[in-house]
Structure formats: C-alpha cells, structure tokens
Amino acid sequence: GGSNTHNITVPAGTSELRLMVYWADFEGAASAAPALVNNINMQVVDPALATFDPWVLNPASQNLIAVRGVDNLNNMEQVTIDNPSAGSYTINIDGATIPQGPQDYYVVYEFIQNEVVLTYPIGGEGLNPGSIETIRWDSYGNSGTFSVEYSENNGVTWNLISSSVSSTNRYLNWTVPNIVSGEALVRVTRDGLSSQSDDVFSIIRTPSGLNVDWACIDSIQLSWIPVTGATSYEVSQLGVKYMDSVGVTNTNSIVLHGINFAVTDWFSVRSLGANNIRGERAYAIEKIPGTFNCPIPTDVGLENLSLSNNGVYTSCSSSIASVSLVIKNEGIDPVSNVPVRYVLNGMPVVNEVYSGTLAPGNSINYVFQNQFSPIIGTNNLTVWTDMVGDGNYTNDSIVVQFNLINSVAKTIPWSDDFESFSICNTASNCEVEVCGLSGDFVNAANGTADDIDWRTDVGGTPTNGTGPSSDYNPGIFTGKYLYLESSSCFNKTANLISPCIDLINVSNPELVFAYHMSGISVGSLHVDILENGIWVNDIIPSLNGNQGVNWQTKTVSLSSYIGSIVNIRLRGISGVSFSSDIAIDDVKVTEVSTVNVEDLTNNIDFKISPNPSNGIYNYSFISGKGLDVSIYDVNGKVVYKEFVNEGLTEGVIDISKYNNGIYMLVLSDGMKRVTKRIIKR
C-alpha cells in the first residue's frame, strides 16, 4: 500500500528516455505461481500528464510483441519513451503487495541522444594485419547510412573502409590492412554525427612459429619467425592468473633463466615497434616438464621404458621379464659406450653397455640382455645411466613399479559371476580410481599397463542411456558385474586379467562370457590370451559399437591353446563420449561335450542349400526364440559357434577351411536341438 514518487528532468534533444525499477525479491515457495513475492508497480507521467506503463509480455505467448501494461510477474520493470518532450517527469512507485516488507528498490534511467558512439576498437588494442576485426558502435534510430574510416597517423589523414553501412547495422567486419602503425584510429559517421577511437591502437603482425628450442634444468630458449617492422619483442609467461611479461629482446629468440624444469609452463610473444607499437600476443605454447636438447656437451637421457607382457606377470605362467628403453643423446657432442644399469627390489645391480655411437639428437631402442624373475607381489625396478661427464641429471633414471600375480591355475570347468567381489566407486575420476578384484582376477596397473580399471557395480551405471540395469547372472538388480565408467574418460583402455586357466589335459575347451554394450558412443571389447609368456591379441574379431540394450553372450574356442596354462584378457576401450559404458559378467571356461550324431526333430523350419564344389552352404530357419548355431566335426568337436536372435535367420557356412570329415549343423536352445548332416568331404 505504500508509494513513492521520483522526479527527473529530461533535456532537450533526447531521442529516447529509458527508466527501470529493480528490487532484490525474497525467495518464493517451491512451485509457487507466480514466483514473485513482493510486487512493486511503476508508472511514468510526462510534463503533459500523459502516463506510460512498463512493457510486459504475455506469459502464455512470449513470442508476441510486448505491450504496455501492469507487470505482476517480474522484479524489474522498464518504461521507454521515444522522442520525449523536455521537462520534468514523475516516476510513481507503488507497493502493490509487500508481504515481506519493507522492500528496498532501485530506479535507474538513461537519456539516449541522437549520436554515434564507437565501442571497438577504442584504443590500446593490437591488431594483426590480414585478420578480420569487427568494428562496433552504438547509435539511435534507423535513418541514414554509416561511413566507416581508419587512420594510420593519429587522424591526420583518413582512409575509407565503407560509406554504405546499413542504418540498421551497428557493426562492420574489417580486414586489417597490411601496414605497421602505432597511431591507428577508427571513425564512424552518420548525418554529421561521428565518433572515433578514444586513443590510438597498434597494427603489426603477430609473431608466428613460436617454439621451445631447448630446455635445461634452470633455463630455456624460445624462438619465432621475425616480423617486418618489429624493433623488439616482449615475451610473457603464464603466472598465477595472467600472462606476465618476463623479458624483451631485439632478436627473434630469447633465453629465459629461473625456469623450473619439473613443471608445465606456457609462453607467448608479441611484436613491439616505434611510436609505442604494441602488437597482439601470439597463442601461447606449452612447455612440458623435463629437459631436452640442452646445449651442454654430454647429456644422455633415458625414456619410454617398457616391460615384456605390458608389465603383467602371473606365477602360473612365464615369470621371466625383460626390459627395454630408449637411449637418447640430448647433448651437443657424440657419445659412445653408454653404461645402462638396473636394479630390481634391491638385488645386485645389472650392468650393461650400449657400445655404439649416438650423434647429437639421435636415439636407439635398447633391450637389456639380462632378464629377471620378479617376486610375488609388488616389484620395484630402477633403470639408470651414469655417463661420465653428463651435465644433466634430470633424465638419467626411470623408476617403475609392477606386480607378479600369485594365481593358482584353475581347472575347468571354471566360472566366476563376480558375486563375491566388493563394490567399487563409480565417480567420474577416470584413471584415478583403482578397483581391487577377487577370485585371482586383476586389473592391470593404470598408467603403465593400461589407462583405467574395470569397476564392480550393481544396478544401473551412473549415466542414463548406457550400461545395464542389472547383471547377467543371476540376473537381478542386486547382482554384480564389471563395467567401464566412461564419463569424462574417453578412448581409454582397461585390461582385466583372468586367473591362470589349466588347458593341459582337455580336449575341447571354450570361453563363454556375457557382455553388455549399449550406448550411442560405445567403444570396443577385445579378447586376448597369454600363452607361454606372450600375449596374443584379438583371438576373435573385436566387438564394436552399440550392441543393443540386452545382455548377450560370446563363445570363444580355446582349442588352439590345448596343452598350455593361459591367462585371458578382456580388453575394453571406452568410446568418445559418456554414453559408452561396457559391462561384462559370468566369465567361464568349460569343455564342450560330444553330441549324438543322430538327427533329432522339432518344429523349427530348417532349410540348407549345399554347394559341395566350394564347401559353402547357405542355411535359413525361423524360430520364436534365440538359438545357438554350432558346427561339429565327425569327432563331435565344435569348429564354429554363434548365437542368433529370434525370427528369420539366414547364414553361410564355409567348411572348406576345416579338416575333412562328416560335418553337422546343430541348432540348440539349451534343452532341445535339431541337427542337419551337411556333407562328407
């Protein structure tokens, strides 16, 4: 019920009067309609006693043009008056409803004159010749056209950019001329009114080709391509918040001292010239931690250390490890007979020598001749060189840590549905999360053998639209499975290593596992095997992309590895977005039993079209449920197997690549099967 009045005097020649009332409203109740608590109304009265209400929108049709009216929805209201008469105006402020009073408010107003005001460039900028800059200005009304000019000598002479900029435009894209000037101005004119830059700005080329030539322990050298017209250059380094000037040089290179080699730095450079020319700063470049090409006579560096088997060793397979690395000559003199050494777990030092010669900048991949046997658990390996006269100690050694997994070989049939595993964190922390597993399963070490871990989870994954809602076995919401958390973790590899599997006294082993690959950006899933200390990648074609919202199973024959103790690696690679969670469950290795070669029957409409000349057979059938399709040889051994979905299924069988014998196609739903003899070859 309270009200106030305020008076303002509008000067003659004003093109538009703008007035606004604003107040910081109290918080409304949840879902309140309207949300406004304290409602203030404004009305303006001109010298002729005409009244003006604020502009309001129709809440039901907000794309309609605003009209004047009473605003009971917003905590800010605006009145505009075109070409107002000079004189005293009254602003009436009414406290319509103020349940949370008293309420402070603010009245603001502006007189828009018929003028032109340049807003960019206003002075002090550094522009690059050939770049496109957008000149901007403010002006009232839409009559007449604008002329835009630039000066390169502080307004002594002017050069026309355009004389026909539309009256409705308030900008013009300008290709900066190929000149060097520290006294540049821009001017915009219409109907005798004009505005120009408040101060001069610079035009000079921005340095290109910025590069870190070398980095030592406490200094670096930067260089760039010279700029025509530049008399010197200012170099800057990223400080706590800003790019800070750290040096000026008259040449196109600079040596900076006091640089910490162990941290990441960013550097940039700009051109300087006569008459206070100060150009645009170049895009900053990153200097990564470490030293390289340091101009000292002798500097031997080690890098890219790698272990055999990607640093994954198990007690039931080969426990002999080898190590390789790159030896690089970072100095300015050739080096020969480079000593390389390593020590494992404090044992005696292994000493070897690279007897060749490395020219400056050259490198060689060196493999230690002496292999070593890790111990069960955590192993610490240090590799180093101590070349006589080496002037840079920062790149002389590498330390790595890896594990030898103590795993008793599992005899088949063997399986694990992960129900005994502990739940892991599902936060979007990518490589940071380390998930411990059970049952002799191991996640490879992040940062050395892979990027991220498989995580144990129940229910759905944190991201909607990807990942399963329950596990495969036992198939309940509280059942556990392993998955890749792909949020903020794109194109990352996770290696899951199985226990050792004993395939010595078996005749027809196969791996079966369930997988879930649902999401618009799903990556890939690979199956690898470790036999006799050597990893064999992709023993079946990888599974790639979106495979649907349901769990599926994959069967992999392991007959090629009979007689060995092996480890299986399920290698998942996340996709290019958060919608790429991959899950696995119910991993098992079993031995396929032989089958009765007599034909059985059921109601499946099965057809087969042989072409004995090339061993290719086409088959088709219609089934109301998903079935396993298998091919058996005369000994009852599975030589091919896949799962097909319900409905019409058509396929091609190529037995030309198998051994001669009597082959049989078997369709099975786990309870019944129908068989068809194919051919005797």
CSV table of N, CA and C in Angstrom, one decimal, residues 185-326:
chain,number,residue,atom,x,y,z
A,185,LEU,N,43.5,4.7,-35.8
A,185,LEU,CA,42.2,5.1,-35.3
A,185,LEU,C,41.1,4.6,-36.2
A,186,VAL,N,39.9,4.4,-35.7
A,186,VAL,CA,38.7,4.1,-36.5
A,186,VAL,C,37.7,5.2,-36.2
A,187,ARG,N,36.9,5.6,-37.2
A,187,ARG,CA,35.9,6.6,-37.1
A,187,ARG,C,34.6,6.2,-37.8
A,188,VAL,N,33.5,6.4,-37.1
A,188,VAL,CA,32.1,6.1,-37.7
A,188,VAL,C,31.3,7.3,-37.7
A,189,THR,N,30.7,7.6,-38.9
A,189,THR,CA,30.0,8.9,-39.1
A,189,THR,C,28.6,8.6,-39.7
A,190,ARG,N,27.6,9.4,-39.3
A,190,ARG,CA,26.2,9.4,-39.9
A,190,ARG,C,25.6,10.7,-39.7
A,191,ASP,N,25.1,11.3,-40.8
A,191,ASP,CA,24.3,12.5,-40.7
A,191,ASP,C,25.0,13.6,-39.9
A,192,GLY,N,26.3,13.7,-40.1
A,192,GLY,CA,27.1,14.7,-39.5
A,192,GLY,C,27.5,14.4,-38.1
A,193,LEU,N,27.0,13.3,-37.5
A,193,LEU,CA,27.5,12.9,-36.2
A,193,LEU,C,28.5,11.8,-36.3
A,194,SER,N,29.6,11.9,-35.5
A,194,SER,CA,30.7,10.9,-35.7
A,194,SER,C,31.3,10.6,-34.3
A,195,SER,N,32.0,9.4,-34.3
A,195,SER,CA,32.7,9.0,-33.1
A,195,SER,C,33.9,8.3,-33.5
A,196,GLN,N,35.0,8.5,-32.8
A,196,GLN,CA,36.3,7.8,-33.2
A,196,GLN,C,36.9,7.1,-31.9
A,197,SER,N,37.9,6.3,-32.1
A,197,SER,CA,38.6,5.6,-31.0
A,197,SER,C,39.1,6.7,-30.0
A,198,ASP,N,38.9,6.4,-28.8
A,198,ASP,CA,39.3,7.3,-27.7
A,198,ASP,C,40.8,7.5,-27.7
A,199,ASP,N,41.6,6.5,-28.1
A,199,ASP,CA,43.0,6.6,-28.2
A,199,ASP,C,43.5,5.7,-29.3
A,200,VAL,N,44.8,5.9,-29.7
A,200,VAL,CA,45.3,5.1,-30.8
A,200,VAL,C,45.5,3.6,-30.4
A,201,PHE,N,45.5,2.8,-31.5
A,201,PHE,CA,45.8,1.4,-31.3
A,201,PHE,C,46.9,1.0,-32.3
A,202,SER,N,47.4,-0.2,-32.2
A,202,SER,CA,48.6,-0.7,-33.0
A,202,SER,C,48.1,-1.7,-34.1
A,203,ILE,N,48.8,-1.6,-35.2
A,203,ILE,CA,48.7,-2.6,-36.2
A,203,ILE,C,50.1,-3.1,-36.6
A,204,ILE,N,50.4,-4.4,-36.3
A,204,ILE,CA,51.6,-5.0,-36.6
A,204,ILE,C,51.4,-6.5,-36.6
A,205,ARG,N,52.2,-7.3,-37.3
A,205,ARG,CA,52.0,-8.7,-37.4
A,205,ARG,C,52.3,-9.4,-36.0
A,206,THR,N,51.5,-10.4,-35.7
A,206,THR,CA,51.8,-11.2,-34.6
A,206,THR,C,52.8,-12.3,-34.9
A,207,PRO,N,53.8,-12.4,-34.0
A,207,PRO,CA,54.9,-13.4,-34.3
A,207,PRO,C,54.3,-14.8,-34.5
A,208,SER,N,54.8,-15.6,-35.4
A,208,SER,CA,54.4,-17.0,-35.6
A,208,SER,C,55.6,-17.9,-35.5
A,209,GLY,N,55.3,-19.2,-35.4
A,209,GLY,CA,56.4,-20.2,-35.3
A,209,GLY,C,57.1,-20.2,-33.9
A,210,LEU,N,56.4,-19.8,-32.9
A,210,LEU,CA,56.9,-19.8,-31.5
A,210,LEU,C,57.3,-21.2,-31.1
A,211,ASN,N,58.5,-21.4,-30.6
A,211,ASN,CA,59.0,-22.8,-30.4
A,211,ASN,C,59.9,-22.8,-29.2
A,212,VAL,N,59.9,-23.9,-28.4
A,212,VAL,CA,60.9,-24.1,-27.4
A,212,VAL,C,62.1,-24.8,-28.0
A,213,ASP,N,63.2,-24.2,-28.2
A,213,ASP,CA,64.4,-24.8,-28.9
A,213,ASP,C,65.1,-25.8,-28.0
A,214,TRP,N,65.2,-25.4,-26.7
A,214,TRP,CA,65.9,-26.4,-25.8
A,214,TRP,C,65.4,-26.0,-24.4
A,215,ALA,N,65.5,-27.0,-23.5
A,215,ALA,CA,65.2,-26.8,-22.1
A,215,ALA,C,66.2,-27.4,-21.2
A,216,CYS,N,66.8,-26.7,-20.3
A,216,CYS,CA,67.8,-27.2,-19.4
A,216,CYS,C,67.1,-27.2,-18.0
A,217,ILE,N,67.9,-27.5,-17.0
A,217,ILE,CA,67.4,-27.6,-15.6
A,217,ILE,C,66.8,-26.3,-15.1
A,218,ASP,N,67.5,-25.1,-15.5
A,218,ASP,CA,67.0,-23.8,-15.0
A,218,ASP,C,66.8,-22.8,-16.1
A,219,SER,N,66.8,-23.2,-17.3
A,219,SER,CA,66.6,-22.2,-18.4
A,219,SER,C,66.1,-22.8,-19.6
A,220,ILE,N,65.5,-22.0,-20.5
A,220,ILE,CA,65.0,-22.5,-21.8
A,220,ILE,C,65.3,-21.4,-22.9
A,221,GLN,N,65.3,-21.8,-24.1
A,221,GLN,CA,65.4,-20.8,-25.2
A,221,GLN,C,64.1,-20.9,-26.0
A,222,LEU,N,63.5,-19.8,-26.3
A,222,LEU,CA,62.4,-19.6,-27.2
A,222,LEU,C,62.8,-18.9,-28.5
A,223,SER,N,62.2,-19.3,-29.6
A,223,SER,CA,62.5,-18.6,-30.9
A,223,SER,C,61.2,-18.5,-31.7
A,224,TRP,N,61.1,-17.6,-32.7
A,224,TRP,CA,60.0,-17.4,-33.5
A,224,TRP,C,60.4,-16.7,-34.8
A,225,ILE,N,59.5,-16.6,-35.8
A,225,ILE,CA,59.8,-16.0,-37.1
A,225,ILE,C,59.8,-14.5,-36.9
A,226,PRO,N,60.9,-13.8,-37.5
A,226,PRO,CA,60.9,-12.4,-37.3
A,226,PRO,C,59.7,-11.7,-38.0
A,227,VAL,N,59.3,-10.5,-37.5
A,227,VAL,CA,58.2,-9.8,-38.0
A,227,VAL,C,58.7,-8.5,-38.6
A,228,THR,N,58.3,-8.2,-39.9
A,228,THR,CA,58.7,-7.0,-40.5
A,228,THR,C,58.1,-5.8,-39.8
A,229,GLY,N,59.0,-4.8,-39.5
A,229,GLY,CA,58.6,-3.6,-38.8
A,229,GLY,C,58.8,-3.7,-37.3
A,230,ALA,N,59.0,-4.9,-36.7
A,230,ALA,CA,59.2,-5.0,-35.3
A,230,ALA,C,60.6,-4.6,-34.9
A,231,THR,N,60.7,-3.8,-33.9
A,231,THR,CA,62.1,-3.4,-33.4
A,231,THR,C,62.5,-4.2,-32.2
A,232,SER,N,61.5,-4.8,-31.6
A,232,SER,CA,61.8,-5.7,-30.4
A,232,SER,C,60.6,-6.6,-30.2
A,233,TYR,N,60.7,-7.5,-29.2
A,233,TYR,CA,59.7,-8.4,-28.9
A,233,TYR,C,59.5,-8.6,-27.4
A,234,GLU,N,58.3,-8.7,-26.9
A,234,GLU,CA,58.0,-8.9,-25.5
A,234,GLU,C,57.6,-10.3,-25.3
A,235,VAL,N,58.2,-11.0,-24.4
A,235,VAL,CA,57.9,-12.4,-24.1
A,235,VAL,C,57.2,-12.5,-22.8
A,236,SER,N,56.2,-13.3,-22.7
A,236,SER,CA,55.4,-13.5,-21.5
A,236,SER,C,55.3,-14.9,-21.1
A,237,GLN,N,55.1,-15.1,-19.8
A,237,GLN,CA,54.9,-16.4,-19.2
A,237,GLN,C,53.7,-16.4,-18.3
A,238,LEU,N,52.9,-17.5,-18.4
A,238,LEU,CA,51.7,-17.6,-17.6
A,238,LEU,C,52.0,-17.6,-16.1
A,239,GLY,N,51.5,-16.6,-15.3
A,239,GLY,CA,51.7,-16.6,-13.9
A,239,GLY,C,50.6,-17.3,-13.2
A,240,VAL,N,50.3,-16.8,-12.0
A,240,VAL,CA,49.2,-17.4,-11.2
A,240,VAL,C,47.9,-17.2,-11.9
A,241,LYS,N,47.7,-16.0,-12.5
A,241,LYS,CA,46.4,-15.7,-13.1
A,241,LYS,C,46.5,-15.2,-14.5
A,242,TYR,N,47.7,-14.5,-14.8
A,242,TYR,CA,47.8,-13.8,-16.1
A,242,TYR,C,49.1,-14.1,-16.8
A,243,MET,N,49.1,-13.7,-18.1
A,243,MET,CA,50.4,-13.8,-18.8
A,243,MET,C,51.2,-12.6,-18.4
A,244,ASP,N,52.3,-12.9,-17.7
A,244,ASP,CA,53.2,-11.8,-17.2
A,244,ASP,C,54.4,-11.6,-18.1
A,245,SER,N,54.8,-10.4,-18.3
A,245,SER,CA,56.0,-10.1,-19.1
A,245,SER,C,57.2,-10.6,-18.4
A,246,VAL,N,58.1,-11.3,-19.1
A,246,VAL,CA,59.3,-11.9,-18.4
A,246,VAL,C,60.5,-11.5,-19.2
A,247,GLY,N,60.4,-10.7,-20.3
A,247,GLY,CA,61.6,-10.4,-21.0
A,247,GLY,C,61.3,-9.6,-22.3
A,248,VAL,N,62.3,-8.8,-22.7
A,248,VAL,CA,62.2,-8.1,-24.0
A,248,VAL,C,63.5,-8.3,-24.7
A,249,THR,N,63.4,-8.6,-26.0
A,249,THR,CA,64.7,-8.9,-26.8
A,249,THR,C,64.6,-8.2,-28.2
A,250,ASN,N,65.7,-7.8,-28.7
A,250,ASN,CA,65.8,-7.2,-30.0
A,250,ASN,C,65.9,-8.2,-31.1
A,251,THR,N,66.1,-9.5,-30.8
A,251,THR,CA,66.2,-10.5,-31.8
A,251,THR,C,65.0,-11.4,-31.7
A,252,ASN,N,64.9,-12.4,-32.6
A,252,ASN,CA,63.8,-13.3,-32.6
A,252,ASN,C,64.0,-14.6,-31.8
A,253,SER,N,64.8,-14.4,-30.7
A,253,SER,CA,65.0,-15.5,-29.8
A,253,SER,C,65.3,-14.9,-28.4
A,254,ILE,N,65.1,-15.7,-27.4
A,254,ILE,CA,65.4,-15.3,-26.0
A,254,ILE,C,65.7,-16.5,-25.2
A,255,VAL,N,66.7,-16.3,-24.2
A,255,VAL,CA,67.0,-17.3,-23.2
A,255,VAL,C,66.4,-16.8,-21.9
A,256,LEU,N,65.5,-17.6,-21.3
A,256,LEU,CA,64.9,-17.3,-20.0
A,256,LEU,C,65.5,-18.1,-18.9
A,257,HIS,N,65.9,-17.5,-17.8
A,257,HIS,CA,66.5,-18.2,-16.7
A,257,HIS,C,65.6,-18.3,-15.6
A,258,GLY,N,65.9,-19.1,-14.6
A,258,GLY,CA,65.0,-19.3,-13.4
A,258,GLY,C,63.7,-20.1,-13.7
A,259,ILE,N,63.8,-20.9,-14.8
A,259,ILE,CA,62.6,-21.7,-15.2
A,259,ILE,C,62.7,-23.1,-14.5
A,260,ASN,N,61.6,-23.5,-13.8
A,260,ASN,CA,61.6,-24.8,-13.2
A,260,ASN,C,61.3,-25.9,-14.2
A,261,PHE,N,62.3,-26.7,-14.4
A,261,PHE,CA,62.2,-27.7,-15.5
A,261,PHE,C,61.1,-28.8,-15.1
A,262,ALA,N,60.7,-28.9,-13.9
A,262,ALA,CA,59.8,-30.0,-13.4
A,262,ALA,C,58.4,-29.7,-13.5
A,263,VAL,N,58.0,-28.5,-14.0
A,263,VAL,CA,56.6,-28.1,-14.1
A,263,VAL,C,56.2,-27.7,-15.5
A,264,THR,N,54.9,-27.7,-15.8
A,264,THR,CA,54.4,-27.3,-17.1
A,264,THR,C,54.3,-25.7,-17.1
A,265,ASP,N,54.8,-25.1,-18.2
A,265,ASP,CA,54.8,-23.7,-18.3
A,265,ASP,C,54.1,-23.4,-19.7
A,266,TRP,N,53.6,-22.1,-19.8
A,266,TRP,CA,53.1,-21.6,-21.0
A,266,TRP,C,53.8,-20.3,-21.3
A,267,PHE,N,54.1,-20.1,-22.6
A,267,PHE,CA,54.9,-18.9,-23.0
A,267,PHE,C,54.2,-18.3,-24.3
A,268,SER,N,54.4,-17.0,-24.4
A,268,SER,CA,53.9,-16.3,-25.6
A,268,SER,C,54.8,-15.1,-25.9
A,269,VAL,N,54.5,-14.4,-27.1
A,269,VAL,CA,55.4,-13.3,-27.5
A,269,VAL,C,54.6,-12.4,-28.3
A,270,ARG,N,54.9,-11.1,-28.3
A,270,ARG,CA,54.2,-10.1,-29.1
A,270,ARG,C,55.3,-9.2,-29.7
A,271,SER,N,54.9,-8.5,-30.9
A,271,SER,CA,55.8,-7.6,-31.6
A,271,SER,C,55.7,-6.2,-30.9
A,272,LEU,N,56.9,-5.5,-30.8
A,272,LEU,CA,56.9,-4.1,-30.4
A,272,LEU,C,57.6,-3.3,-31.5
A,273,GLY,N,57.2,-2.0,-31.6
A,273,GLY,CA,57.8,-1.2,-32.7
A,273,GLY,C,57.9,0.3,-32.3
A,274,ALA,N,58.3,1.1,-33.2
A,274,ALA,CA,58.5,2.5,-33.0
A,274,ALA,C,57.1,3.1,-32.7
A,275,ASN,N,57.1,4.3,-32.1
A,275,ASN,CA,55.8,5.0,-31.8
A,275,ASN,C,54.9,4.2,-30.9
A,276,ASN,N,55.5,3.5,-30.0
A,276,ASN,CA,54.7,2.7,-29.0
A,276,ASN,C,53.9,1.6,-29.6
A,277,ILE,N,54.3,1.0,-30.7
A,277,ILE,CA,53.6,-0.1,-31.3
A,277,ILE,C,53.7,-1.3,-30.3
A,278,ARG,N,52.5,-1.8,-30.1
A,278,ARG,CA,52.4,-3.0,-29.2
A,278,ARG,C,51.4,-4.0,-29.8
A,279,GLY,N,51.9,-5.0,-30.4
A,279,GLY,CA,51.1,-5.9,-31.2
A,279,GLY,C,50.3,-6.9,-30.3
A,280,GLU,N,49.5,-7.7,-31.0
A,280,GLU,CA,48.7,-8.8,-30.4
A,280,GLU,C,49.6,-9.9,-30.0
A,281,ARG,N,49.3,-10.5,-28.8
A,281,ARG,CA,50.1,-11.6,-28.3
A,281,ARG,C,49.8,-12.9,-29.1
A,282,ALA,N,50.8,-13.6,-29.4
A,282,ALA,CA,50.6,-14.9,-30.1
A,282,ALA,C,49.9,-15.9,-29.2
A,283,TYR,N,49.3,-16.9,-29.8
A,283,TYR,CA,48.8,-18.0,-29.0
A,283,TYR,C,49.9,-18.7,-28.2
A,284,ALA,N,49.6,-18.9,-26.9
A,284,ALA,CA,50.7,-19.4,-26.0
A,284,ALA,C,51.0,-20.9,-26.4
A,285,ILE,N,52.2,-21.3,-26.2
A,285,ILE,CA,52.6,-22.7,-26.4
A,285,ILE,C,53.0,-23.3,-25.0
A,286,GLU,N,52.9,-24.6,-25.0
A,286,GLU,CA,53.1,-25.3,-23.7
A,286,GLU,C,54.6,-25.9,-23.7
A,287,LYS,N,55.2,-25.7,-22.6
A,287,LYS,CA,56.5,-26.3,-22.3
A,287,LYS,C,56.2,-27.4,-21.3
A,288,ILE,N,56.4,-28.7,-21.7
A,288,ILE,CA,56.1,-29.8,-20.8
A,288,ILE,C,57.2,-30.0,-19.8
A,289,PRO,N,57.0,-30.6,-18.7
A,289,PRO,CA,58.1,-30.9,-17.7
A,289,PRO,C,59.2,-31.7,-18.3
A,290,GLY,N,60.4,-31.4,-17.9
A,290,GLY,CA,61.6,-32.2,-18.3
A,290,GLY,C,62.6,-31.3,-19.1
A,291,THR,N,63.7,-31.9,-19.5
A,291,THR,CA,64.7,-31.2,-20.2
A,291,THR,C,64.9,-31.9,-21.6
A,292,PHE,N,65.3,-31.1,-22.6
A,292,PHE,CA,65.6,-31.7,-23.9
A,292,PHE,C,66.5,-30.7,-24.7
A,293,ASN,N,67.4,-31.3,-25.5
A,293,ASN,CA,68.2,-30.5,-26.4
A,293,ASN,C,69.1,-29.5,-25.6
A,294,CYS,N,69.3,-29.7,-24.4
A,294,CYS,CA,70.1,-28.7,-23.6
A,294,CYS,C,71.5,-28.6,-24.1
A,295,PRO,N,71.9,-27.4,-24.4
A,295,PRO,CA,73.2,-27.2,-25.1
A,295,PRO,C,74.4,-27.4,-24.2
A,296,ILE,N,74.6,-28.6,-23.7
A,296,ILE,CA,75.7,-29.0,-22.9
A,296,ILE,C,76.4,-30.1,-23.6
A,297,PRO,N,77.7,-30.3,-23.5
A,297,PRO,CA,78.5,-31.2,-24.2
A,297,PRO,C,77.9,-32.7,-24.1
A,298,THR,N,77.7,-33.1,-22.9
A,298,THR,CA,77.3,-34.5,-22.7
A,298,THR,C,76.0,-34.6,-21.9
A,299,ASP,N,75.0,-35.2,-22.6
A,299,ASP,CA,73.7,-35.3,-21.9
A,299,ASP,C,73.0,-36.6,-22.5
A,300,VAL,N,73.1,-37.7,-21.8
A,300,VAL,CA,72.4,-38.9,-22.2
A,300,VAL,C,71.1,-39.0,-21.4
A,301,GLY,N,70.0,-39.2,-22.1
A,301,GLY,CA,68.7,-39.4,-21.4
A,301,GLY,C,68.1,-40.7,-21.7
A,302,LEU,N,67.3,-41.2,-20.8
A,302,LEU,CA,66.5,-42.4,-20.9
A,302,LEU,C,65.0,-42.1,-20.9
A,303,GLU,N,64.3,-42.8,-21.8
A,303,GLU,CA,62.8,-42.6,-21.9
A,303,GLU,C,62.2,-43.8,-22.4
A,304,ASN,N,60.8,-43.8,-22.3
A,304,ASN,CA,60.0,-44.9,-22.9
A,304,ASN,C,60.4,-46.3,-22.4
A,305,LEU,N,60.5,-46.4,-21.1
A,305,LEU,CA,60.8,-47.8,-20.6
A,305,LEU,C,59.6,-48.7,-20.7
A,306,SER,N,59.8,-49.9,-21.2
A,306,SER,CA,58.7,-50.8,-21.3
A,306,SER,C,59.1,-52.2,-20.8
A,307,LEU,N,58.2,-53.0,-20.3
A,307,LEU,CA,58.4,-54.3,-19.8
A,307,LEU,C,57.7,-55.3,-20.7
A,308,SER,N,58.2,-56.5,-20.8
A,308,SER,CA,57.6,-57.5,-21.5
A,308,SER,C,56.2,-57.8,-20.9
A,309,ASN,N,55.3,-58.3,-21.8
A,309,ASN,CA,53.9,-58.6,-21.4
A,309,ASN,C,53.2,-57.4,-20.8
A,310,ASN,N,53.6,-56.2,-21.2
A,310,ASN,CA,53.0,-55.0,-20.7
A,310,ASN,C,53.1,-54.9,-19.1
A,311,GLY,N,54.1,-55.5,-18.6
A,311,GLY,CA,54.2,-55.5,-17.1
A,311,GLY,C,53.2,-56.3,-16.3
A,312,VAL,N,52.6,-57.3,-17.0
A,312,VAL,CA,51.6,-58.2,-16.3
A,312,VAL,C,52.2,-59.6,-16.3
A,313,TYR,N,52.5,-60.1,-15.0
A,313,TYR,CA,53.1,-61.4,-14.8
A,313,TYR,C,52.3,-62.2,-13.8
A,314,THR,N,52.2,-63.5,-14.1
A,314,THR,CA,51.5,-64.4,-13.2
A,314,THR,C,52.4,-65.5,-12.8
A,315,SER,N,52.2,-66.0,-11.6
A,315,SER,CA,53.0,-67.1,-11.1
A,315,SER,C,52.9,-68.4,-11.8
A,316,CYS,N,51.7,-68.6,-12.5
A,316,CYS,CA,51.5,-69.9,-13.1
A,316,CYS,C,51.9,-69.9,-14.6
A,317,SER,N,52.3,-68.7,-15.1
A,317,SER,CA,52.8,-68.6,-16.4
A,317,SER,C,54.3,-68.1,-16.4
A,318,SER,N,54.8,-67.7,-17.5
A,318,SER,CA,56.2,-67.3,-17.5
A,318,SER,C,56.4,-66.1,-16.6
A,319,SER,N,57.4,-66.3,-15.7
A,319,SER,CA,57.7,-65.2,-14.7
A,319,SER,C,59.0,-64.5,-15.1
A,320,ILE,N,59.5,-64.8,-16.3
A,320,ILE,CA,60.7,-64.1,-16.7
A,320,ILE,C,60.4,-62.8,-17.4
A,321,ALA,N,61.0,-61.7,-17.0
A,321,ALA,CA,60.7,-60.4,-17.6
A,321,ALA,C,61.9,-59.8,-18.2
A,322,SER,N,61.6,-59.0,-19.3
A,322,SER,CA,62.7,-58.3,-20.0
A,322,SER,C,62.3,-56.8,-20.0
A,323,VAL,N,63.3,-56.0,-20.1
A,323,VAL,CA,63.1,-54.5,-20.1
A,323,VAL,C,63.8,-53.9,-21.3
A,324,SER,N,63.1,-52.9,-21.9
A,324,SER,CA,63.7,-52.2,-23.0
A,324,SER,C,63.4,-50.7,-22.7
A,325,LEU,N,64.2,-49.8,-23.3
A,325,LEU,CA,64.0,-48.4,-23.2
A,325,LEU,C,64.7,-47.7,-24.4
A,326,VAL,N,64.5,-46.4,-24.4
A,326,VAL,CA,65.1,-45.6,-25.5
A,326,VAL,C,66.3,-44.8,-24.8
